[in-house]
Tab-separated table of C-alpha atoms and ligand atoms in Angstrom:
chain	number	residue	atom	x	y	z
A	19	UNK	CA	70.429	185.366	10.756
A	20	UNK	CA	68.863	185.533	14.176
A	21	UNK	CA	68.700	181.816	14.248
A	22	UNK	CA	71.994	180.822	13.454
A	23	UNK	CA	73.686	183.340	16.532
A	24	UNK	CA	75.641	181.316	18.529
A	25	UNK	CA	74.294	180.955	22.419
A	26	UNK	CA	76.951	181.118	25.202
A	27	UNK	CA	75.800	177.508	26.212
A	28	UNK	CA	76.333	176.167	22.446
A	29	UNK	CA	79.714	178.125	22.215
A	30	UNK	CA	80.916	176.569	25.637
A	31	UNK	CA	79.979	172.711	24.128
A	32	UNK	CA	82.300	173.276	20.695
A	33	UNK	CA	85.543	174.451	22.913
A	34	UNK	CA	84.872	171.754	25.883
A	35	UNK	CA	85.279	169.094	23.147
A	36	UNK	CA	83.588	166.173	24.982
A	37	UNK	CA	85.539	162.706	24.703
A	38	UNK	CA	85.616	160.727	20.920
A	39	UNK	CA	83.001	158.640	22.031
A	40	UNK	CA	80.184	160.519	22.838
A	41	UNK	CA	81.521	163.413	20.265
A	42	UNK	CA	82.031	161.266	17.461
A	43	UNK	CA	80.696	157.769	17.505
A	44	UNK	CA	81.350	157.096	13.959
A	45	UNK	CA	85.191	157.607	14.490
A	46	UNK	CA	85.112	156.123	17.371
A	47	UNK	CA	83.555	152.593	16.558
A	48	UNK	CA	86.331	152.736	13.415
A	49	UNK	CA	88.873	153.234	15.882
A	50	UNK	CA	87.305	150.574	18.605
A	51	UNK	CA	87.222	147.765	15.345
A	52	UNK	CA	91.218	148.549	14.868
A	53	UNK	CA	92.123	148.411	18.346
A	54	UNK	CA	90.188	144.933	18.293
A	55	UNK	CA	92.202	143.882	15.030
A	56	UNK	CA	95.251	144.640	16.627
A	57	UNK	CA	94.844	142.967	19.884
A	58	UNK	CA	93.467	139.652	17.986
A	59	UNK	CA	95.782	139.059	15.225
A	60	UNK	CA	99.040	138.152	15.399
A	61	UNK	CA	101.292	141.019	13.729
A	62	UNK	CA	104.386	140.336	11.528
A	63	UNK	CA	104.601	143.178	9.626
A	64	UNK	CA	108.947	144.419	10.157
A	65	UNK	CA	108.012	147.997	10.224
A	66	UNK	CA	105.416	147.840	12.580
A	67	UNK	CA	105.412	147.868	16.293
A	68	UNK	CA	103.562	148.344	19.304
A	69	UNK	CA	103.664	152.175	20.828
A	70	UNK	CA	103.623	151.815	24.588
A	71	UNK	CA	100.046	153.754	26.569
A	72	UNK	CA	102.481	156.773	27.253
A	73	UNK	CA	103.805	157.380	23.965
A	74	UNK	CA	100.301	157.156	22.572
A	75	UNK	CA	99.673	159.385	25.233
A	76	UNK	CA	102.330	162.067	24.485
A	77	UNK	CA	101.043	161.902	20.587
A	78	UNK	CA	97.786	162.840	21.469
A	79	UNK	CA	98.585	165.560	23.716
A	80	UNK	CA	98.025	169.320	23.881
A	81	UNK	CA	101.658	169.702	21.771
A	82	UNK	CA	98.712	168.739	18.839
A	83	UNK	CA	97.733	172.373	19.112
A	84	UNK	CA	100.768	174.502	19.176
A	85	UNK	CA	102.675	176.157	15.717
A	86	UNK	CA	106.470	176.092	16.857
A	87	UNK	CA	108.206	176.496	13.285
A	88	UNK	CA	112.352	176.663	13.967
A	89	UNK	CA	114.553	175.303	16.487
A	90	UNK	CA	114.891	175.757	20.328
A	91	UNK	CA	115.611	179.220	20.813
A	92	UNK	CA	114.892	180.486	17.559
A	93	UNK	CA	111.322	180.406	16.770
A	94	UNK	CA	109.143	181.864	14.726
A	95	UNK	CA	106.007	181.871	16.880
A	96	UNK	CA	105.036	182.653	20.627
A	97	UNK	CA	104.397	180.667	23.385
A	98	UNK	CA	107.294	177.831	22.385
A	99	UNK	CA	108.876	177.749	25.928
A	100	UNK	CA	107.441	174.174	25.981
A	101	UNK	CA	107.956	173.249	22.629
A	102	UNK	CA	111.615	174.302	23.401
A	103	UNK	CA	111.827	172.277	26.678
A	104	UNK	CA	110.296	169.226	24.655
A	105	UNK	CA	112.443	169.157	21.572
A	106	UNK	CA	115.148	169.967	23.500
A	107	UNK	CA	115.055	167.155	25.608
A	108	UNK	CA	114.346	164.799	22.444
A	109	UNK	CA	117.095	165.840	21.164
A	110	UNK	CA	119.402	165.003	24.189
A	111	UNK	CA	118.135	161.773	24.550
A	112	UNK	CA	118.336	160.882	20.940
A	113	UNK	CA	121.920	162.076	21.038
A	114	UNK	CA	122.295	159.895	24.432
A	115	UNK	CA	120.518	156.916	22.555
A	116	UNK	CA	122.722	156.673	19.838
A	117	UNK	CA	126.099	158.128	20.710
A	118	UNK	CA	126.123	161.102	18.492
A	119	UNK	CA	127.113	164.417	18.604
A	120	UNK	CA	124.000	166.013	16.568
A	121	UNK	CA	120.451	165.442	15.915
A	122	UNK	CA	117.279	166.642	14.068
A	123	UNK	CA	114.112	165.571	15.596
A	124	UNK	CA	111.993	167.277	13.593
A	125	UNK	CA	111.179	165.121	9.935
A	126	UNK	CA	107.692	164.065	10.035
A	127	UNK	CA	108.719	160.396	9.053
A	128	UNK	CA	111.590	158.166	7.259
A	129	UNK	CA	110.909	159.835	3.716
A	130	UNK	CA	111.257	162.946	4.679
A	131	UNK	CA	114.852	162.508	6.652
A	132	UNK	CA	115.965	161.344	3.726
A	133	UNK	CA	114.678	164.284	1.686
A	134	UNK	CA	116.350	166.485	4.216
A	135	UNK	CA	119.658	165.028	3.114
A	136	UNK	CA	118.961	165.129	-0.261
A	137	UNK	CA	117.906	169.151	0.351
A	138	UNK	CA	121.086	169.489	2.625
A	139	UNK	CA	123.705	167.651	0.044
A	140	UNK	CA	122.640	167.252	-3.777
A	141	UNK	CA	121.869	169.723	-6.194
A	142	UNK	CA	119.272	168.429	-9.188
A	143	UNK	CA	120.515	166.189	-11.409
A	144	UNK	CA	123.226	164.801	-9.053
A	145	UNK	CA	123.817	160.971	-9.225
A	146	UNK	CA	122.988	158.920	-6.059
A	147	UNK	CA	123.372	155.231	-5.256
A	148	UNK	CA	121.371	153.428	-3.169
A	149	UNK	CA	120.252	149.344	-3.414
A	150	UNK	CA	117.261	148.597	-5.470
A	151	UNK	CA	113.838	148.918	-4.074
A	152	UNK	CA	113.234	145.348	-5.721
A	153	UNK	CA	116.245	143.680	-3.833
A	154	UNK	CA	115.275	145.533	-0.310
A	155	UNK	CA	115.720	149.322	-1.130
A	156	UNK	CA	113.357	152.065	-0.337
A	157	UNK	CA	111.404	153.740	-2.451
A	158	UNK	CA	113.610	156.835	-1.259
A	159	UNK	CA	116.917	155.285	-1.789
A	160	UNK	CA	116.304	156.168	-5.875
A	161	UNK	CA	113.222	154.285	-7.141
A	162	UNK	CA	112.385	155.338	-10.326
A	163	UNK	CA	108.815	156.086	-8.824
A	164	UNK	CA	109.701	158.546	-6.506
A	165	UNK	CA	111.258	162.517	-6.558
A	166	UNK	CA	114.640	160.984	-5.657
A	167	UNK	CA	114.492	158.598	-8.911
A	168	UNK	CA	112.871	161.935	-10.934
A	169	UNK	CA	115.324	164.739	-9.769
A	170	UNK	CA	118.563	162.800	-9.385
A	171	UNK	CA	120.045	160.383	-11.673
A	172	UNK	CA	119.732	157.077	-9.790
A	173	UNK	CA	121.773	154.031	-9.863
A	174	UNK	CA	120.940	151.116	-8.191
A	175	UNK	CA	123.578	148.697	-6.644
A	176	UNK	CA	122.262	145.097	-5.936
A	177	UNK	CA	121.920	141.641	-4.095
A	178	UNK	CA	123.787	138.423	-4.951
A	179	UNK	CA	121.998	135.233	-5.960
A	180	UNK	CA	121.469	134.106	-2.324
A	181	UNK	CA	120.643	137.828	-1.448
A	182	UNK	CA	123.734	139.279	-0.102
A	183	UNK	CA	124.388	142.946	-0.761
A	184	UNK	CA	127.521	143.115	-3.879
A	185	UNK	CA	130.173	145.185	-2.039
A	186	UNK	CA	131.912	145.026	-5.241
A	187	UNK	CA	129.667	145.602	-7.461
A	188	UNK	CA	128.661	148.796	-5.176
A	189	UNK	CA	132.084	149.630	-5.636
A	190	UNK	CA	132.525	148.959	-9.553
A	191	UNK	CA	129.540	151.145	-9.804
A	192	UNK	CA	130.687	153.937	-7.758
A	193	UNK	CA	133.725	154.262	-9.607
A	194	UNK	CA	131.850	154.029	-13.368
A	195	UNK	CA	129.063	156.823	-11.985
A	196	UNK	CA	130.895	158.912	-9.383
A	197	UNK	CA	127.297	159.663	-7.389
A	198	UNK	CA	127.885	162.124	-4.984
A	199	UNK	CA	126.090	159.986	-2.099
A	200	UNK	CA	125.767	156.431	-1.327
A	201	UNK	CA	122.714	155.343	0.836
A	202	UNK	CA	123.537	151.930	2.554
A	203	UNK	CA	120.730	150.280	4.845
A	204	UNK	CA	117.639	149.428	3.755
A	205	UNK	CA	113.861	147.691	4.440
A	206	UNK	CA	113.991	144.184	3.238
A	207	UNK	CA	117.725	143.449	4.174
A	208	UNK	CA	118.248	141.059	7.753
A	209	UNK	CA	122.039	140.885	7.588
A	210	UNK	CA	124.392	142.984	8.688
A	211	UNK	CA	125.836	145.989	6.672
A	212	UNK	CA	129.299	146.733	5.959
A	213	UNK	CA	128.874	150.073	7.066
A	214	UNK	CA	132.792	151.070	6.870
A	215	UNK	CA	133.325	149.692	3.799
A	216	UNK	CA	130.158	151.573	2.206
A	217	UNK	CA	131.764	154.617	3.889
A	218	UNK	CA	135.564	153.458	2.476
A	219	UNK	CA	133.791	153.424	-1.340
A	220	UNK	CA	132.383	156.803	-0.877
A	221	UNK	CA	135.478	158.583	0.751
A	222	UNK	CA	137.078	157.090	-2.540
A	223	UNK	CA	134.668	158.372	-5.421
A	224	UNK	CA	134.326	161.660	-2.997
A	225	UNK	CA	130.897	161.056	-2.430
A	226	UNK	CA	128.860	161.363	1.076
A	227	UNK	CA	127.527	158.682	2.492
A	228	UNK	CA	123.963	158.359	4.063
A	229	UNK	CA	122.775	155.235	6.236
A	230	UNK	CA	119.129	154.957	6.764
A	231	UNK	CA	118.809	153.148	9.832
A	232	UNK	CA	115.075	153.126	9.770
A	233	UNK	CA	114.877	149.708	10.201
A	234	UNK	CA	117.906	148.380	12.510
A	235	UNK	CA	117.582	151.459	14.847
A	236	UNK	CA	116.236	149.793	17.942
A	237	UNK	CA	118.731	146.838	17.570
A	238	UNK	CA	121.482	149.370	17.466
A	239	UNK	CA	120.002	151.274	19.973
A	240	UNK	CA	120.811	147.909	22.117
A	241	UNK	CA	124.062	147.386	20.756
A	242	UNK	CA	122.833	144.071	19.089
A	243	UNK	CA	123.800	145.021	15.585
A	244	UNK	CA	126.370	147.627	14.544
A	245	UNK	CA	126.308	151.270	14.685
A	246	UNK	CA	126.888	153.347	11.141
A	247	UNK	CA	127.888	157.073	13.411
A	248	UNK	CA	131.222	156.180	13.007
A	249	UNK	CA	131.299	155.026	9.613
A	250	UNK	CA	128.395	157.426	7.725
A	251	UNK	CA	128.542	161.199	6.986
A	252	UNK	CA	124.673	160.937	7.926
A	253	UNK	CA	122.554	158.934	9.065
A	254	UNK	CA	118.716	158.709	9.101
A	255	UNK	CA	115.586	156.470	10.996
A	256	UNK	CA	112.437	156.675	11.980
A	257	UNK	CA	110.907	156.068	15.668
A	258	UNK	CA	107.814	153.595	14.815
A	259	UNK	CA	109.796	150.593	14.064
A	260	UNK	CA	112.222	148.753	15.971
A	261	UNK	CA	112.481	151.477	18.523
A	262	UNK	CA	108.671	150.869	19.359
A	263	UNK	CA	107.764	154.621	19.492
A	264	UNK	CA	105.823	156.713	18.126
A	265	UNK	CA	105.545	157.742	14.109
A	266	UNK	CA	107.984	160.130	12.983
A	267	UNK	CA	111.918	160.370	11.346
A	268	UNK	CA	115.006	161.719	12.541
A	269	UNK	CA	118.637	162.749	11.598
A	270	UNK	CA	121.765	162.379	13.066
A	271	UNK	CA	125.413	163.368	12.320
A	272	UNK	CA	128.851	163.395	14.109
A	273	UNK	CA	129.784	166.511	11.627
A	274	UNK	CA	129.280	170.157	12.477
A	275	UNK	CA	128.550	171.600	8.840
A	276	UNK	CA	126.352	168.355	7.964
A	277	UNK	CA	123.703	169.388	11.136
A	278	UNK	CA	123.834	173.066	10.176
A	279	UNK	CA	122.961	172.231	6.255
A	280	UNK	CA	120.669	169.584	7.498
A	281	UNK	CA	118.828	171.789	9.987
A	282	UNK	CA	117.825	174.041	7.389
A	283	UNK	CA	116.637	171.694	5.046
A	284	UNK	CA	114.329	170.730	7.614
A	285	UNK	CA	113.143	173.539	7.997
A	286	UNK	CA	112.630	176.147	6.256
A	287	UNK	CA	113.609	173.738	3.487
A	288	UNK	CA	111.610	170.816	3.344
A	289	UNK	CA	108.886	171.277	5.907
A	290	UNK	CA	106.970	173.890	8.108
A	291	UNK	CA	105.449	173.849	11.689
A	292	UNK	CA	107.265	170.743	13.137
A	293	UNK	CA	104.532	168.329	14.834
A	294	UNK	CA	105.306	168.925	18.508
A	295	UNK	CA	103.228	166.265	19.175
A	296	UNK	CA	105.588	163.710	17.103
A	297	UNK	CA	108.042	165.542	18.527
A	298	UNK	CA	106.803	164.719	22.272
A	299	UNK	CA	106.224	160.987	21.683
A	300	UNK	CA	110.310	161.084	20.574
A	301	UNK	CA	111.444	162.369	23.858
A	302	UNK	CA	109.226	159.590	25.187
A	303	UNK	CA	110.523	156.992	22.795
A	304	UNK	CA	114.110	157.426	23.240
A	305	UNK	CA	113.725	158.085	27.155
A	306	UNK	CA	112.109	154.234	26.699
A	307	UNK	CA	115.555	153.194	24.751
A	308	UNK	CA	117.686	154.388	27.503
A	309	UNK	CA	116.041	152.192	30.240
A	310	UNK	CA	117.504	149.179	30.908
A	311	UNK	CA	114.535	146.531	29.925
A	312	UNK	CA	114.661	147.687	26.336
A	313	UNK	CA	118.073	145.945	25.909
A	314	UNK	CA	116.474	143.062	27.189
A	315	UNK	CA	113.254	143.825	24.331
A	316	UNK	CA	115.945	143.946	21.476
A	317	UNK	CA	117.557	140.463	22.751
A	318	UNK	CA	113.962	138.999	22.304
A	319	UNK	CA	113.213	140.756	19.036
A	320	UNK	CA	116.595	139.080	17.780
A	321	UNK	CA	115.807	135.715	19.105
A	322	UNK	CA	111.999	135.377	18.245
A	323	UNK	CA	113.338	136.583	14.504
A	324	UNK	CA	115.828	134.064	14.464
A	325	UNK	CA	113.193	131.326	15.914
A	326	UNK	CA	110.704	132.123	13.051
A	327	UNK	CA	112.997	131.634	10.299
A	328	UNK	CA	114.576	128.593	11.782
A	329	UNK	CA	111.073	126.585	11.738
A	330	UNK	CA	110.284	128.224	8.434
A	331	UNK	CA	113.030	126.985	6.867
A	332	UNK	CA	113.043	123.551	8.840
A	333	UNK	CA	109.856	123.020	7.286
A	334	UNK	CA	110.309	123.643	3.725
A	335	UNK	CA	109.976	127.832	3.477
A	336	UNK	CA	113.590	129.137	1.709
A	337	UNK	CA	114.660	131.753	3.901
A	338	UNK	CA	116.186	134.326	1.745
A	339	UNK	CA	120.555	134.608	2.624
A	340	UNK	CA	119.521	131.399	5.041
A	341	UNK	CA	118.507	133.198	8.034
A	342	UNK	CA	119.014	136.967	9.724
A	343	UNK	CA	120.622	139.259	11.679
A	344	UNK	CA	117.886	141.233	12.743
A	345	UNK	CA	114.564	141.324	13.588
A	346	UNK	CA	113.087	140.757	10.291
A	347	UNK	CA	113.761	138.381	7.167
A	348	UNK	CA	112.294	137.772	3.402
A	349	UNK	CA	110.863	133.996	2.960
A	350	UNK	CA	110.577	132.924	-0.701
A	351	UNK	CA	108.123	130.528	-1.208
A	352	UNK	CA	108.431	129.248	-4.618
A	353	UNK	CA	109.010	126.211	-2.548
A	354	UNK	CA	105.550	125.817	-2.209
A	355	UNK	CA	104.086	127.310	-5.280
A	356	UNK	CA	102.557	129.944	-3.348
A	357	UNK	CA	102.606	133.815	-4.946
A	358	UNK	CA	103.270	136.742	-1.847
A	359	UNK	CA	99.783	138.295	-2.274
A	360	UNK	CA	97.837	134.696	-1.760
A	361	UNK	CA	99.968	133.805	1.371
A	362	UNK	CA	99.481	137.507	2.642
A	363	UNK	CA	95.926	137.327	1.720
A	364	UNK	CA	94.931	133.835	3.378
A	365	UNK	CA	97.496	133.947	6.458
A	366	UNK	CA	95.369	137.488	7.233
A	367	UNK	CA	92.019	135.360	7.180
A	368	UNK	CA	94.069	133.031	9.443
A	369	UNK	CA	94.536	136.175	11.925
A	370	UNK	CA	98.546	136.320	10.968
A	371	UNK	CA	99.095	139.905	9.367
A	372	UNK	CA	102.227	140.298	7.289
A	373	UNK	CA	103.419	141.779	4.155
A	374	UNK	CA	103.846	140.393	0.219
A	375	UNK	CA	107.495	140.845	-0.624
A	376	UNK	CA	109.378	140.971	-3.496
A	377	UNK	CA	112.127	138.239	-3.156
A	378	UNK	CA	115.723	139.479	-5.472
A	379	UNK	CA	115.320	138.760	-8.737
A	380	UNK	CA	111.441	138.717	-8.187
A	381	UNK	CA	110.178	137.801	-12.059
A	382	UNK	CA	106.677	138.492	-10.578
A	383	UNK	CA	105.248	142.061	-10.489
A	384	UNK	CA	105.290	143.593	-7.016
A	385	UNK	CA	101.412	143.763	-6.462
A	386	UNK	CA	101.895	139.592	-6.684
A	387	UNK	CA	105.586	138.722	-5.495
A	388	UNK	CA	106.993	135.609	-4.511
A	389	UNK	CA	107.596	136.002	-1.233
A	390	UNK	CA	106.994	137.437	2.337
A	391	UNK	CA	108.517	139.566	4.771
A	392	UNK	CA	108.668	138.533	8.450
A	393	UNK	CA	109.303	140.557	11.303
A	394	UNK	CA	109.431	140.052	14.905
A	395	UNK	CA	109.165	143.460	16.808
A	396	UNK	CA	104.963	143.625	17.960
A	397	UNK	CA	105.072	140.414	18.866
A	398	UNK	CA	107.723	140.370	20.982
A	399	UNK	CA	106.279	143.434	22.473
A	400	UNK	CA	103.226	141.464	23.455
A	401	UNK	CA	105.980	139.525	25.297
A	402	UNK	CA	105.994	136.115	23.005
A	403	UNK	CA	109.070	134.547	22.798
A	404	UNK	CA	111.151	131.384	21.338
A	405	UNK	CA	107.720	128.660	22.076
A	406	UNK	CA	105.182	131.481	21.003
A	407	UNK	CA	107.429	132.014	17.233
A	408	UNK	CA	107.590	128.136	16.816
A	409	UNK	CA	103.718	127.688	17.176
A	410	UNK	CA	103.019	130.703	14.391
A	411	UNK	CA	105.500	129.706	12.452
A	412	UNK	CA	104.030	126.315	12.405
A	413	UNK	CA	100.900	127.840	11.855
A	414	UNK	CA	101.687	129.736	8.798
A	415	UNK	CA	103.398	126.692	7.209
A	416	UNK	CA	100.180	124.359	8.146
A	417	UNK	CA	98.103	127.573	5.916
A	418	UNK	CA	100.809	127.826	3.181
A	419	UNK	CA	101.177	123.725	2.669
A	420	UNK	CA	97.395	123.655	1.841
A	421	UNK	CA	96.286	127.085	0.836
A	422	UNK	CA	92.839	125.630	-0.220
A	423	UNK	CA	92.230	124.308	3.015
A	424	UNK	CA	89.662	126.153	4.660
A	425	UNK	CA	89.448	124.312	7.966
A	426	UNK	CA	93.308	124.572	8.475
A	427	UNK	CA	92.583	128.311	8.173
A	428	UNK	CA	89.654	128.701	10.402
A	429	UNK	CA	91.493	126.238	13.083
A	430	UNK	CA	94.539	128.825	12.902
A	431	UNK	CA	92.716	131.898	13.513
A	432	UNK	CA	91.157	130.150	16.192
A	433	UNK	CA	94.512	129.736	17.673
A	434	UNK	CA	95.955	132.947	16.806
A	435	UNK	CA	93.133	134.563	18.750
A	436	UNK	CA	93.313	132.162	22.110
A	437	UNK	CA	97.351	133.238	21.168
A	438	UNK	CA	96.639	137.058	21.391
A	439	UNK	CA	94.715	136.476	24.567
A	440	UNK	CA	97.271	135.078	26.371
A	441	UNK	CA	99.485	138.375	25.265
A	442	UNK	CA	96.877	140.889	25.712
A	443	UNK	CA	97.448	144.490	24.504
A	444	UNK	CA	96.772	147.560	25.669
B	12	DSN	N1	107.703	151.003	3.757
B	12	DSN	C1	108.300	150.853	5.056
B	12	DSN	C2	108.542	149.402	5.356
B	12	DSN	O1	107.557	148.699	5.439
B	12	DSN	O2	109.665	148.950	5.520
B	12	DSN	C3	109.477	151.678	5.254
B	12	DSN	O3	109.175	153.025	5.070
């Protein structure tokens, strides 16, 4: 027992907590070989983004270490005066960022927003409608996979033939099932949504109506693509994606009794100890969507989206509902007999990350798929722009025309990485 007492020396080297490097090494090189992935591949992945030094900062700060369960004001803990002044000001600023009158900082990420409103509105067993996760859903929005599609009866409302969302059918449907909430938005969708007539078929059924914003937020954010506030009972998005923050979800109503309900289905009802830390990098993130140049980030986003699927689809790539809205799109490439796990597979070798897609009315299984998805946000935050999306696009049709072309893929990565270089991160 002697042996294992604990010298004043040894005690003072566990609390000082030296830097990763010389701590851990092992975590360390792991972390080095991602930071090296990201800076020399060229990422296309639409819910992905680049956080900026500060809000990676504010994630890893001290907030890490402090237990601040309930709201400003009302906590359960000691020592929140900080935690207060933090969420407090995340709030504001997410209020100021999107124009509403209430918000929730506190879900841990998309999912979990949208649980809150599930906590806050249904009861088991309640119907919900929401568009399929095979025709650009998410899982939350009623897959059969998840608790939503377990503990609610589920409908799914779908996209037409050239993969436009079926007001009509979203009606017809909502009439036949009477759900008590309709979830417009989506992850795979790059048009615009209807918003007030999603809102005008709920009002009619009597049912709420939730927009997950997850994906458009930053472009709304920038008034490049419309706003839901007006037009949705709630709404829900997360930070990470087009808003270019840090990971986390949020909630946010125009309605009085929606924010009460929804506040305590955050918590105590769906989670504990918020992550202050999260909740730090928010404040950060939205004070970054208030500034002026991020307006000018969103115009880019839209542009270099818009540039990608134009040369994509001049060169023989269908782009699914012929081009987007937003800063993302789904290619089908049946064109090319090419399956969405080999083109994600071999563009990655060719340093161009992106993401296998199910295309709507997919006949393969989603671990294969027939198509891609596309996004434009982390490269545009590198600062690439309209010449920078023509030469990748090109790229990824020169891999995709000849998939067992080895050269063409080693001579792409080798100008994807000279590409990254040029747009150095971080
Ligand atoms: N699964 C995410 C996406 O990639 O869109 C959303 O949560």
């Amino acid at each position: 027992m002697e042996n294992l007492k604990s010298t004043d020396r040894e005690m003072e080297n566990i609390f000082k907590m030296e830097n990763l490097k010389s701590n851990d090494a092992e975590v360390y090189d792991i972390l080095q070989k991602e930071l090296k992935r990201q800076q020399d591949n060229i990422e296309l992945i639409a819910s992905e983004n680049l956080s900026s030094k500060s809000i990676l900062e504010a994630q890893g700060s001290v907030f890490t270490n402090k237990y601040a369960e309930g709201y400003p004001g009302k906590r359960y803990y000691g020592g929140c005066q900080f935690a207060d002044e933090i969420e407090s000001l995340a709030i504001q600023r997410a209020k100021k960022t999107f124009n509403a009158k209430f918000a929730n900082v506190q879900p841990h990420a998309g999912t979990q927003a949208n649980f809150s409103v599930f906590f806050a509105l249904l009861s088991p067993g309640d119907t919900i409608l929401g568009l399929n996760l095979s025709q650009g859903g998410h899982l939350t929005h009623g897959s059969p996979v998840s608790v939503c599609g377990k503990w609610f009866n589920a409908i799914s409302y779908n996209v037409d033939e050239n993969g436009f969302v079926k007001y009509d059918e979203i009606e017809k449907l909502a009439k036949e099932h009477k759900p008590k909430l309709i979830i417009s938005g989506g992850s795979a969708y790059s048009r615009i949504w209807n918003w007030q007539k999603i809102n005008d078929i709920a009002k009619s059924v009597g049912a709420y109506h939730l927009s997950d914003i997850a994906h458009y937020a930053g472009l709304i954010a920038a008034d490049l693509y419309p706003s839901p506030l007006e037009y949705a009972d709630v709404v829900t998005a997360t930070t990470h994606k087009t808003l270019a923050g840090g990971r986390g979800g949020f909630v946010l109503t125009n309605n009085e009794e929606i924010i009460k309900k929804i506040n305590s289905a955050v918590f105590p009802g769906t989670q504990g100890g918020p992550l202050m830390h999260s909740i730090a990098a928010k404040a950060v993130t939205f004070g970054q969507t208030l500034k002026p140049e991020f307006k000018i980030y969103q115009k880019q986003v839209l542009s270099n989206a818009k540039k990608l699927s134009e040369v994509l689809s001049q060169n023989g790539i269908k782009i699914i509902t012929g081009g987007t809205d937003s800063h993302m799109f789904l290619a089908d490439l049946r064109p090319l007999n090419v399956k969405g796990n080999t083109a994600q597979e071999i563009l990655e070798a060719a340093g161009i990350t992106l993401n296998k897609n199910s295309i709507p009315y997919d006949t393969q299984k989603p671990s294969v798929t027939s198509g891609i998805r596309i996004g434009s946000p982390a490269v545009t935050a590198r600062g690439m722009k309209e010449n920078e999306m023509a030469q990748i696009a090109q790229s990824i049709i020169k891999v995709l025309k000849d998939i067992d072309n080895r050269k063409n893929v080693s001579d792409v990565k080798i100008e994807m990485s000279k590409l990254c270089g040029a747009f150095p991160i971080y």
